[in-house]
């Protein structure tokens, strides 16, 4: 059935709907993720720059203390001790000051006279050394600034507490490390040596241009995602919103593109609805009196489709009107050229529906149809099923009257299965009653409904209406109908519905 969705297609549709919903979310998330990554890199660089500024400021103080003291180196500790202590007191961040002679500390702000040999080897750039601690405070980091001039030397130390404070306070979300030479200090105040640990996100390394130290900045694993959800909550909600909208649009578009209406519109444009002709014969002579035009859908994949599978959809969508128009045009093209040879008016039955009665377009369609035949060579009979009769409105009266004026005739199809009243039949000036095939099928079978056929025949005779018996399949049925003076017969006994061209060649063979 061409208008039903197959399970495999349904799964595909669900997948497409999900994809159209997820794609913007995934794409948007990816863009946000990249954006967050870029923001974090910038953040890390800015934090590292700020840390470097702070460390340089601290080192400036420390260096100034050392520079001021250097000229005093060589003088006795007793004479310079006060100067050493003054620097510690005056200069922020400076923890201790020391004077050296010949690579040996001989005077310290802390201990006064002192004696310790200090090799210059481990100092970065000969100036800076990051230490885990000293004998006084073994667990507190210490940054030593050292200058020398000949045998003279001065050392000023910067308290690691201030350094780790900077690392902690500036880099509240950023992980920061201060590296001096082979040693490095983290925000928790610990000094370690060797290679720096890797930061998984936005790692950057900046060097001070003024002192020999570097700052590494970065973020731990998962920071990009955390940053995204924290910083872009509105964008995130928008993404979800767009995802839902896009999924819904995808769903609706698919539904529309697969809707029976669209599929039938396509088929109509491709002229896939084609006429089949079934013979109608005279009840007495069994000579051909005309045809009924029956629609078939010549579907490119499904093959020939029966009308009861698609006509309800066509009626529902209103497409039945242009479909019938196409059917009439094709019929006129096929039979019009033969009409000169018709010896008596040839009946051509076309099935119409209530949709045809919503305006007067049918009049023009019938006028065009009749125009394709030799004048008086055919009787166009519009068949309307009894289950779906016209509303007796002003419009339908106008329609019927004008069609009658054109010479168009009317048949009540499937008669006996609906509920047309006698008044109705008179009001609309019906010409034929088509006895439903279910009653014909009862002929020869003695059931209560087999008597209905006789009643219908009597009724039609009283109303002076011509009768067509449908679905005549057996000789017995045909004989019975002939015996009861049913005017016309139609059924497989006389011929199945067949394609127009086939019908025409059968006609010429006769
Ligand atoms: P219908 O108008 O009552 O058409 C007669 C149906 O009976 C046709 O079925 C025909 O093939 C079938 N038939 C004819 N002789 C025999 C017989 O001896 N035995 C049996 N068992 N069946 C027989 P079909 O062509 O499948 O059409 C079914 C229905 O679809 C039609 O019933 C009609 O209501 C509708 N239809 C067909 N073509 C059109 C059309 O162009 N427009 C509209 N609106 N409806 C159409
Ligand atoms: Ca019919
Ligand atoms: Ca019928």
PDB file of C-alpha atoms in Angstrom, residues 15 25 30 65 69 98 146 219 237 272 296 310 326 347 355 363 375 397:
ATOM      1  CA  UNK A  15      16.223   8.593  13.602  1.00  0.00           C
ATOM      2  CA  UNK A  25      22.538  20.848  20.120  1.00  0.00           C
ATOM      3  CA  UNK A  30      30.816  21.998  19.979  1.00  0.00           C
ATOM      4  CA  UNK A  65      67.482  45.602  49.349  1.00  0.00           C
ATOM      5  CA  UNK A  69      73.516  46.461  50.880  1.00  0.00           C
ATOM      6  CA  UNK A  98      72.851  38.729  54.140  1.00  0.00           C
ATOM      7  CA  UNK A 146      71.856  37.203  44.968  1.00  0.00           C
ATOM      8  CA  UNK A 219      43.225  24.137  34.278  1.00  0.00           C
ATOM      9  CA  UNK A 237      19.048  26.627  27.462  1.00  0.00           C
ATOM     10  CA  UNK A 272      -0.122   8.088 -12.446  1.00  0.00           C
ATOM     11  CA  UNK A 296      -6.297   2.972 -11.000  1.00  0.00           C
ATOM     12  CA  UNK A 310      -6.427   5.637  -2.129  1.00  0.00           C
ATOM     13  CA  UNK A 326      -7.373  14.203 -15.092  1.00  0.00           C
ATOM     14  CA  UNK A 347     -22.818   5.793 -21.854  1.00  0.00           C
ATOM     15  CA  UNK A 355     -16.260  17.083  -2.811  1.00  0.00           C
ATOM     16  CA  UNK A 363     -19.746  22.098 -14.913  1.00  0.00           C
ATOM     17  CA  UNK A 375     -22.267  16.004 -30.573  1.00  0.00           C
ATOM     18  CA  UNK A 397     -29.448  22.481  -7.040  1.00  0.00           C
TER      19      UNK A 397
END
